[in-house]
XYZ file of C-alpha atoms in Angstrom:
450
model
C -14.135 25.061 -15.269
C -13.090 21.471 -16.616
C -10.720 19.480 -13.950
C -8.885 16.770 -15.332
C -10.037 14.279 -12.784
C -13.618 14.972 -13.554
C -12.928 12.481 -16.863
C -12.536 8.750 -16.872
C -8.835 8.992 -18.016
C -7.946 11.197 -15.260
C -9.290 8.996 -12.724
C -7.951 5.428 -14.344
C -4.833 7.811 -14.305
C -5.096 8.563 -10.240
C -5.847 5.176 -9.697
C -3.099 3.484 -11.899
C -0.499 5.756 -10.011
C -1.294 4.880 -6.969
C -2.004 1.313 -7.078
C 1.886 1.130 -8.717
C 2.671 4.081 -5.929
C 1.612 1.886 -3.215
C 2.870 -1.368 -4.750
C 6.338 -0.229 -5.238
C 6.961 1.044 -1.676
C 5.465 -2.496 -0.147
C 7.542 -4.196 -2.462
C 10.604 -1.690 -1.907
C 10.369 -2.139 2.024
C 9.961 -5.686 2.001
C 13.166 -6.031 0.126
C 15.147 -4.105 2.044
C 14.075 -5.940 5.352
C 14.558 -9.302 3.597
C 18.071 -7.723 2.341
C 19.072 -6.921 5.920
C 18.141 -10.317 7.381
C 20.208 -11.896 4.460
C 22.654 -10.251 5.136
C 22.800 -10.613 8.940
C 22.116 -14.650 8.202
C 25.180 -14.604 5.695
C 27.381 -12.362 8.546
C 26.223 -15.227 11.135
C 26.848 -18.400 8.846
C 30.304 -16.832 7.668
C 31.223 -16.145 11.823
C 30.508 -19.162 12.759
C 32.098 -21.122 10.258
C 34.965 -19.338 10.740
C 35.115 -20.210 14.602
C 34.414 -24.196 14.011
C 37.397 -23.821 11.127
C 40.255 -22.284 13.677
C 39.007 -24.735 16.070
C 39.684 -27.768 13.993
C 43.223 -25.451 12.924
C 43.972 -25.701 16.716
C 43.407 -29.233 17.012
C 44.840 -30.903 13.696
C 47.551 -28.334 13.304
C 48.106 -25.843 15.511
C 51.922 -25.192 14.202
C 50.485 -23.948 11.068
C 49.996 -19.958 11.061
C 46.049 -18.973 10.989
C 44.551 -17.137 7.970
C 45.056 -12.726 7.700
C 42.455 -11.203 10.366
C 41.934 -14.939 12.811
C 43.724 -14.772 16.021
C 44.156 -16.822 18.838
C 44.479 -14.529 22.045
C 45.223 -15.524 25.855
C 42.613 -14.713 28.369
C 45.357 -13.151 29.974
C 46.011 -10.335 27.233
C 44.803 -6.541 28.163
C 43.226 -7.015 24.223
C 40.850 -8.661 25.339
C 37.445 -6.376 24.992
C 35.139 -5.745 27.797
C 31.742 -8.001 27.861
C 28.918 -6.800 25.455
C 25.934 -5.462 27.138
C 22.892 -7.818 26.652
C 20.350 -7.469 23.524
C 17.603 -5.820 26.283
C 20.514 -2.894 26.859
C 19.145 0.445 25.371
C 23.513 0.639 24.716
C 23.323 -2.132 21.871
C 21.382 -1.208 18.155
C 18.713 -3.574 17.107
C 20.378 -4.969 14.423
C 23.203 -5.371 16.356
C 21.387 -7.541 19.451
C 19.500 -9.393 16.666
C 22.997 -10.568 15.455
C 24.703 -11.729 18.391
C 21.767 -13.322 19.683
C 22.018 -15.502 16.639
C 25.795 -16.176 16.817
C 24.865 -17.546 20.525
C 22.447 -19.442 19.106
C 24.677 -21.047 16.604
C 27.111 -21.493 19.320
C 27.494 -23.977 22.332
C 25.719 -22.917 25.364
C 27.934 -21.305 27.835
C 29.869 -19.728 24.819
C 31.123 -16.165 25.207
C 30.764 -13.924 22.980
C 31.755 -10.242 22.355
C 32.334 -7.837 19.817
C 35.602 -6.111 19.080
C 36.375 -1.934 20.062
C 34.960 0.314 18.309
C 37.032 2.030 15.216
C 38.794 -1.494 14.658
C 38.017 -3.443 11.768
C 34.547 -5.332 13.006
C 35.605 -8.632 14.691
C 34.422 -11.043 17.543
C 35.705 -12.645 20.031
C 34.229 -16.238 21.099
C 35.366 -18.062 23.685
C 33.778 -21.691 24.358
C 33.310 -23.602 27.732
C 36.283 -25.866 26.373
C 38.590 -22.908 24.658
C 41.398 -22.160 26.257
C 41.989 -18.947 24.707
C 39.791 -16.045 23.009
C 39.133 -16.773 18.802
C 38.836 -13.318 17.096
C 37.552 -13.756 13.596
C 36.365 -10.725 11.104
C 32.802 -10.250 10.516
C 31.050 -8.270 7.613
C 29.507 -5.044 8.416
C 25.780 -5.383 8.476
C 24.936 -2.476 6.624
C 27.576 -2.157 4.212
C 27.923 1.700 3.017
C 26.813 2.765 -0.332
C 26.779 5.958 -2.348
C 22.877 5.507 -3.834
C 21.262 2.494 -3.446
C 20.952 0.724 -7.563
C 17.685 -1.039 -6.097
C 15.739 2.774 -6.133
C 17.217 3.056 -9.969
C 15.519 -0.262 -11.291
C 12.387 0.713 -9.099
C 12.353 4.079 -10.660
C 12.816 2.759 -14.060
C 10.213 -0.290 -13.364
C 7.774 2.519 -12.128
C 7.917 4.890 -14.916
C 7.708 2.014 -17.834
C 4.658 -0.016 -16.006
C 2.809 3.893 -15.861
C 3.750 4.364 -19.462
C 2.057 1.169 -20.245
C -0.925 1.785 -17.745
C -1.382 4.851 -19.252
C -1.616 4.027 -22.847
C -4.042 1.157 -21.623
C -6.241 3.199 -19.862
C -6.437 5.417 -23.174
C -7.243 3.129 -25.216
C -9.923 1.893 -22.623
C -11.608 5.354 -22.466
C -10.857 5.915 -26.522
C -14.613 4.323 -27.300
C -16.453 6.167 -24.418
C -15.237 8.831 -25.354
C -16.551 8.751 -28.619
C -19.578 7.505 -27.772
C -20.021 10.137 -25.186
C -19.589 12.896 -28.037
C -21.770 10.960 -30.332
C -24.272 11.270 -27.201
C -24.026 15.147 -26.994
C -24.325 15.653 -30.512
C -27.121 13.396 -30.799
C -29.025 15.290 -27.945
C -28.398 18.521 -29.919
C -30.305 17.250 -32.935
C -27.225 17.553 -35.122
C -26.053 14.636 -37.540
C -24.933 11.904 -35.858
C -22.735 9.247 -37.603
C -22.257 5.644 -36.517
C -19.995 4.932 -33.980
C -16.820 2.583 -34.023
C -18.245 -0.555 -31.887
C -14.938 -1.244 -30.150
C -13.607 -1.708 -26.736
C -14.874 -4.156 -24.174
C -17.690 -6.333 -25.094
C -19.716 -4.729 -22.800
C -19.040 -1.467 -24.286
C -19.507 -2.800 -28.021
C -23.020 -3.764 -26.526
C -23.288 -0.349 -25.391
C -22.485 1.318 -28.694
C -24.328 -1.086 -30.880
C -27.467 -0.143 -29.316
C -26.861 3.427 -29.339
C -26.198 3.496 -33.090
C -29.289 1.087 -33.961
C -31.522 3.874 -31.665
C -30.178 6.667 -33.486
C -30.984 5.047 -36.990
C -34.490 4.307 -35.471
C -34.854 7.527 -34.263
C -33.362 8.706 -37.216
C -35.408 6.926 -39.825
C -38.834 8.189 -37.510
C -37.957 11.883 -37.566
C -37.150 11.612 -41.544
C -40.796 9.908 -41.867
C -42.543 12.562 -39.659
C -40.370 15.740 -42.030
C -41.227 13.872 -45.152
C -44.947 13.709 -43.808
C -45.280 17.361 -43.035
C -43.341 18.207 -45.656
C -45.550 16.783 -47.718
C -48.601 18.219 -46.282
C -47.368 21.863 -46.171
C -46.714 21.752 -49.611
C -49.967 20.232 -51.161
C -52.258 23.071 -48.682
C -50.213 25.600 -50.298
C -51.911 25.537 -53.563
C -55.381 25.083 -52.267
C -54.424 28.199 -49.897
C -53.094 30.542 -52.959
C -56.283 29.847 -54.560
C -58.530 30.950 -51.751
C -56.743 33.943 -51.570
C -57.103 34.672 -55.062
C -60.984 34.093 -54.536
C -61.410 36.168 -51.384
C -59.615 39.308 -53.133
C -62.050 39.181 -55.710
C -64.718 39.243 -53.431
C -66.873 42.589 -53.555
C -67.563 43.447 -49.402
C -63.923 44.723 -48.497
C -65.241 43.510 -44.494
C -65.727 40.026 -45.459
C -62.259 40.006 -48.431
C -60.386 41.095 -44.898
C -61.229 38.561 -42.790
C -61.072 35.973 -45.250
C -57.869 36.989 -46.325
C -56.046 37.334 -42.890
C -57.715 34.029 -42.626
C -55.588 32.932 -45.660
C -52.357 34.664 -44.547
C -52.807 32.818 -41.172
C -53.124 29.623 -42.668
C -50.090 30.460 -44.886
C -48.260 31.277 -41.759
C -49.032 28.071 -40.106
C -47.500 26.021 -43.379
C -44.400 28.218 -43.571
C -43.747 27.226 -39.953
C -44.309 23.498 -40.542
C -41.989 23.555 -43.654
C -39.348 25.412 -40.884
C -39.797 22.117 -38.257
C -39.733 19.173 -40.953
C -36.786 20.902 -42.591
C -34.000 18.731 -40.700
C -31.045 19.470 -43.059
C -27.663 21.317 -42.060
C -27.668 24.880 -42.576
C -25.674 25.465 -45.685
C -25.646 29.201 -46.010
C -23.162 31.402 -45.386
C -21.958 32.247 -41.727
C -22.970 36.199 -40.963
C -21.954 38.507 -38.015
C -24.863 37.821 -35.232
C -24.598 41.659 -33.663
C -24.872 43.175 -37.388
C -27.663 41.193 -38.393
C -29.487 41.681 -35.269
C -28.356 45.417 -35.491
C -30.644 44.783 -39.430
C -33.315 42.856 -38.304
C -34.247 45.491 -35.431
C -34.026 48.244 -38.089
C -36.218 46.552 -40.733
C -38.919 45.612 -38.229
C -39.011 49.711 -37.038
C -39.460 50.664 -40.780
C -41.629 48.297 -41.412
C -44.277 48.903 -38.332
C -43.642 52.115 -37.363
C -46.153 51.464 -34.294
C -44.876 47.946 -33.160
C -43.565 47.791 -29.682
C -39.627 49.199 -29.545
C -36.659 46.652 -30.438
C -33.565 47.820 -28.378
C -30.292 46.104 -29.093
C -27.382 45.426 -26.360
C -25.036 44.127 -28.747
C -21.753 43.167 -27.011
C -19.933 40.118 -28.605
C -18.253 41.755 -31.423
C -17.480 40.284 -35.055
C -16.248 37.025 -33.604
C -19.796 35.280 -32.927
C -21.110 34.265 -36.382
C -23.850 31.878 -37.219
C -25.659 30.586 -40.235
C -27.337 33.193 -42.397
C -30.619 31.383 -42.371
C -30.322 29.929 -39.280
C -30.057 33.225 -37.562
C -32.732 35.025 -39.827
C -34.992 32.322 -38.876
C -34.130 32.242 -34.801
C -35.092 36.131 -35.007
C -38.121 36.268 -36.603
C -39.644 33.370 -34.493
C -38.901 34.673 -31.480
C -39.706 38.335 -32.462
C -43.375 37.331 -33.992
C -43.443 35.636 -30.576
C -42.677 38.718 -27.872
C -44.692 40.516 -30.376
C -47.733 38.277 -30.462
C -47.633 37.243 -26.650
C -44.808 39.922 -24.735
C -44.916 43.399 -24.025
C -42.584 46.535 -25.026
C -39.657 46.958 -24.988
C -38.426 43.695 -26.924
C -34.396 43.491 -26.385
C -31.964 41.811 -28.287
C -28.771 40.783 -26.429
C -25.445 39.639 -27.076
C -22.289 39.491 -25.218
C -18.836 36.682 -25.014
C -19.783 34.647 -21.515
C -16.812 31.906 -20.243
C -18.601 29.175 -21.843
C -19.511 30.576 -25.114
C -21.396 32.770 -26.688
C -24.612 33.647 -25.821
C -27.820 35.459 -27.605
C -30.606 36.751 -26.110
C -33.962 37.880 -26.596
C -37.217 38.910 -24.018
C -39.881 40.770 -23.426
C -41.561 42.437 -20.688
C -44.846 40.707 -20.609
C -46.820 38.053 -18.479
C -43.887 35.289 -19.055
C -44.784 31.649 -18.850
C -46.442 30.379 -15.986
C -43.246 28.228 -14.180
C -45.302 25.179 -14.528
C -45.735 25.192 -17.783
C -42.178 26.179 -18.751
C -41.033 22.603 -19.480
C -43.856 22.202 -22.343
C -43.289 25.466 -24.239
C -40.698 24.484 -26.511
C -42.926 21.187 -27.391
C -44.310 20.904 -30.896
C -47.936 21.742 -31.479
C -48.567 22.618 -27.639
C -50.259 26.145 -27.010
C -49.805 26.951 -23.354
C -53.441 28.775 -22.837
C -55.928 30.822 -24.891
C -54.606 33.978 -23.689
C -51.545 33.187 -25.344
C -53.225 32.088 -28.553
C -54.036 33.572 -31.724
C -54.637 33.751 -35.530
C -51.771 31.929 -37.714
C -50.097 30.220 -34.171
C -49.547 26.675 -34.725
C -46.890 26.236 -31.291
C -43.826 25.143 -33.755
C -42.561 29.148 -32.632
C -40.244 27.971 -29.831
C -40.130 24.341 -30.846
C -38.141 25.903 -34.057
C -35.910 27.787 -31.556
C -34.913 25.120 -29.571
C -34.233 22.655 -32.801
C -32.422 25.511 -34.368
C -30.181 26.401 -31.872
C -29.144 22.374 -31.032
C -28.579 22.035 -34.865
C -26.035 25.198 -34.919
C -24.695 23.451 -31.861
C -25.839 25.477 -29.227
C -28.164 25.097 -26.234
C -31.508 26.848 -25.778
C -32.958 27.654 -22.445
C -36.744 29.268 -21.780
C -37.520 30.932 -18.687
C -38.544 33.841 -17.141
C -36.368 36.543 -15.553
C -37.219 38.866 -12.301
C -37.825 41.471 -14.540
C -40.741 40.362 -15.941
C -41.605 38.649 -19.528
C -40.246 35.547 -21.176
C -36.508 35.396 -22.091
C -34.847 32.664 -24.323
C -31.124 32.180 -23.861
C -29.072 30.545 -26.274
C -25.662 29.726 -26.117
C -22.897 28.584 -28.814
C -19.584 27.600 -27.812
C -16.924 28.824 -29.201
C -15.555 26.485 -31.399
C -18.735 26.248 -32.919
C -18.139 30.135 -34.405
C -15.075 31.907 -33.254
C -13.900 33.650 -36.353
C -15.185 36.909 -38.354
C -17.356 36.274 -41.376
C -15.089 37.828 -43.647
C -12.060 35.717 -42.425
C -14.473 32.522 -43.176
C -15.337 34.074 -46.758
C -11.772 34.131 -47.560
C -10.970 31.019 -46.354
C -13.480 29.548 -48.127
C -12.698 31.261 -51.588
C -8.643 30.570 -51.049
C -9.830 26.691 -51.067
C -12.087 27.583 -54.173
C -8.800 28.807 -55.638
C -5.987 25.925 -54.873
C -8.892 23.350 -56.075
């Protein structure tokens, strides 16, 4: 099962999201503490200015009525509000000490200082060493109510447009691996691989630029290597039909046998090497796997009645098609191959697995030693001499393997506990998901609007 964060996007998204997560709450806390001391420095400035101004009221003009909210009260009055507990009192809020602590500090020493009752308007009440009466001025409250605080708003909006922008940066960033990354898989399949954008960072553009000139390297070898066995399949076969022409005119039928299976081996052997240089897309016609497996296993009981037993488990329905020639050619490699080296019965298997679909086909003989496992799907390697024989080149599973990778699919070799050789291939699904017939109409509907 895929997870999101197993991809490079979904990790540059984890990590944009919470570097701006993280950011935006240091930058939201330090602005509310540096809000709050503001605004107790502004509440401190305004007091105190206030205080110096009725002072200089009392001295230049103290016939002149005070502004709303500034009184002048007598020691004497019962108004006059009990001392405030000091700052290291559990009774007075931190904000609170913090505040008249600086209002002392602003003051004259020996200043008094208190605050009004509680549920009056907020006021204090200074007194100086050379006052003769109390000076109550207003105050602002420290932590002015509000309904919603506008400084979340612009933090959410500031969040979600910076993780719009990181986002679409990010996928741009992983646009090119991405690519390249798919150009990787396909190349590793053996299917066609075009050249890929070089965009991105430079480091990437290095990256892809040297990908693309392997694959035309590689590309140019393996077209070198077909065009050589190509080459050399075809000019044997003409030699090869003439030697069988002379060996079935040959009078001793024991000798016109031999030489003849000799031939037919030979024959065999070319056939195969035309099948491994052939590196062209399969062009034929997509077929239902299960019913042409269900044909296959029929022809081969008509035509050797006394060949080991074919049994089919045929489970993935007319959804998993393949290639017509593709398929035809995956079965009779690997059936000449359980026949030549396996053991009865030889079973054909298909079935719908959560990854894709999957076909199957084993034996019940000797297997593959486990150390040799990783060489038998190598070209021109023949595990032992017990596994040898007449017209046996070792192309059989090397044909397999580049077959299935072509139609998109993986191949795996191996032995199972039963006993005998298996080989596994699977096909995701969106490399054949529909029926043949719903492909055949398709195809002839776009036949028709051409």
């Amino acid at each position: 099962m895929r997870r999101p964060i197993d991809s490079l996007f979904g990790r540059l998204v984890v990590l944009v999201i919470g570097v701006l997560v993280l950011s935006h709450v240091a930058w939201f806390a330090v602005i509310r503490v540096e809000r709050d001391q503001s605004q107790t420095r502004y509440a401190v400035e305004e007091a105190t200015f206030l205080v110096d101004a009725v002072r200089q009221h009392i001295a230049n003009s103290p016939n002149q009525p005070l502004p709303s909210r500034v009184r002048v009260v007598p020691p004497t009055s019962p108004d006059v509000p009990k001392p405030t507990p000091t700052p290291a009192d559990d009774e007075v809020p931190p904000p609170l000490g913090r505040f008249l602590e600086d209002i002392r500090d602003r003051l004259p020493d020996g200043t008094d200082v208190r605050l009004g009752e509680p549920g009056a308007p907020p006021s204090i009440w200074v007194r100086g060493v050379k006052d003769t009466d109390w000076i109550v001025v207003p105050v602002q409250p420290l932590r002015p109510p509000r309904s919603r605080d506008r400084m979340l708003v612009w933090l959410a909006i500031i969040f979600s447009t910076a993780v719009m922008a990181a986002l679409l940066a990010a996928w741009q960033l992983q646009q090119p691996l991405r690519s390249l990354a798919q150009a990787v898989a396909r190349f590793g399949r053996g299917q066609p691989t075009p050249p890929v954008p070089e965009r991105g960072p430079r480091e990437l553009r290095q990256l892809t630029h040297g990908f693309n000139q392997m694959v035309r390297e590689v590309s140019q070898t393996d077209n070198d290597r077909a065009v050589m066995l190509a080459g050399v399949a075809h000019d044997l076969k003409t030699p090869l039909a003439r030697l069988r022409l002379r060996a079935e005119m040959m009078e001793e039928a024991k000798i016109r046998d031999g030489v003849v299976r000799d031939v037919d081996s030979m024959a065999h052997i070319v056939d195969q090497f035309l099948v491994f240089a052939h590196d062209r897309a399969d062009g034929s016609e997509p077929i239902e796997v299960d019913q042409q497996c269900e044909k296959v296993a029929r022809t081969y009981r008509a035509v050797a009645p006394g060949a080991p037993p074919i049994q089919t488990r045929l489970g993935a329905g007319r959804s998993f098609v393949l290639p017509a020639a593709t398929l035809d050619r995956l079965l009779s490699n690997l059936l000449d191959n359980a026949h030549a080296y396996g053991a009865p019965p030889i079973v054909i298997e298909t079935w719908r697995a959560a990854n894709g679909w999957v076909l199957r086909v084993a034996d019940h003989g000797s297997g593959i030693a486990p150390d040799d496992l990783i060489k038998a799907s190598r070209p021109f390697v023949r595990l032992d001499p017990a596994r040898g024989g007449s017209g046996h080149s070792g192309l059989g599973l090397a044909i397999v393997e580049r077959l299935a990778r072509r139609a998109g699919g993986e191949c795996e070799i191996g032995n199972y506990e039963g006993g005998g050789l298996q080989v596994v291939m699977t096909f995701p699904f969106d490399v054949a998901t529909r029926p043949a017939d719903e492909r055949r109409a398709g195809s002839q509907h776009e036949e028709r609007t051409a």
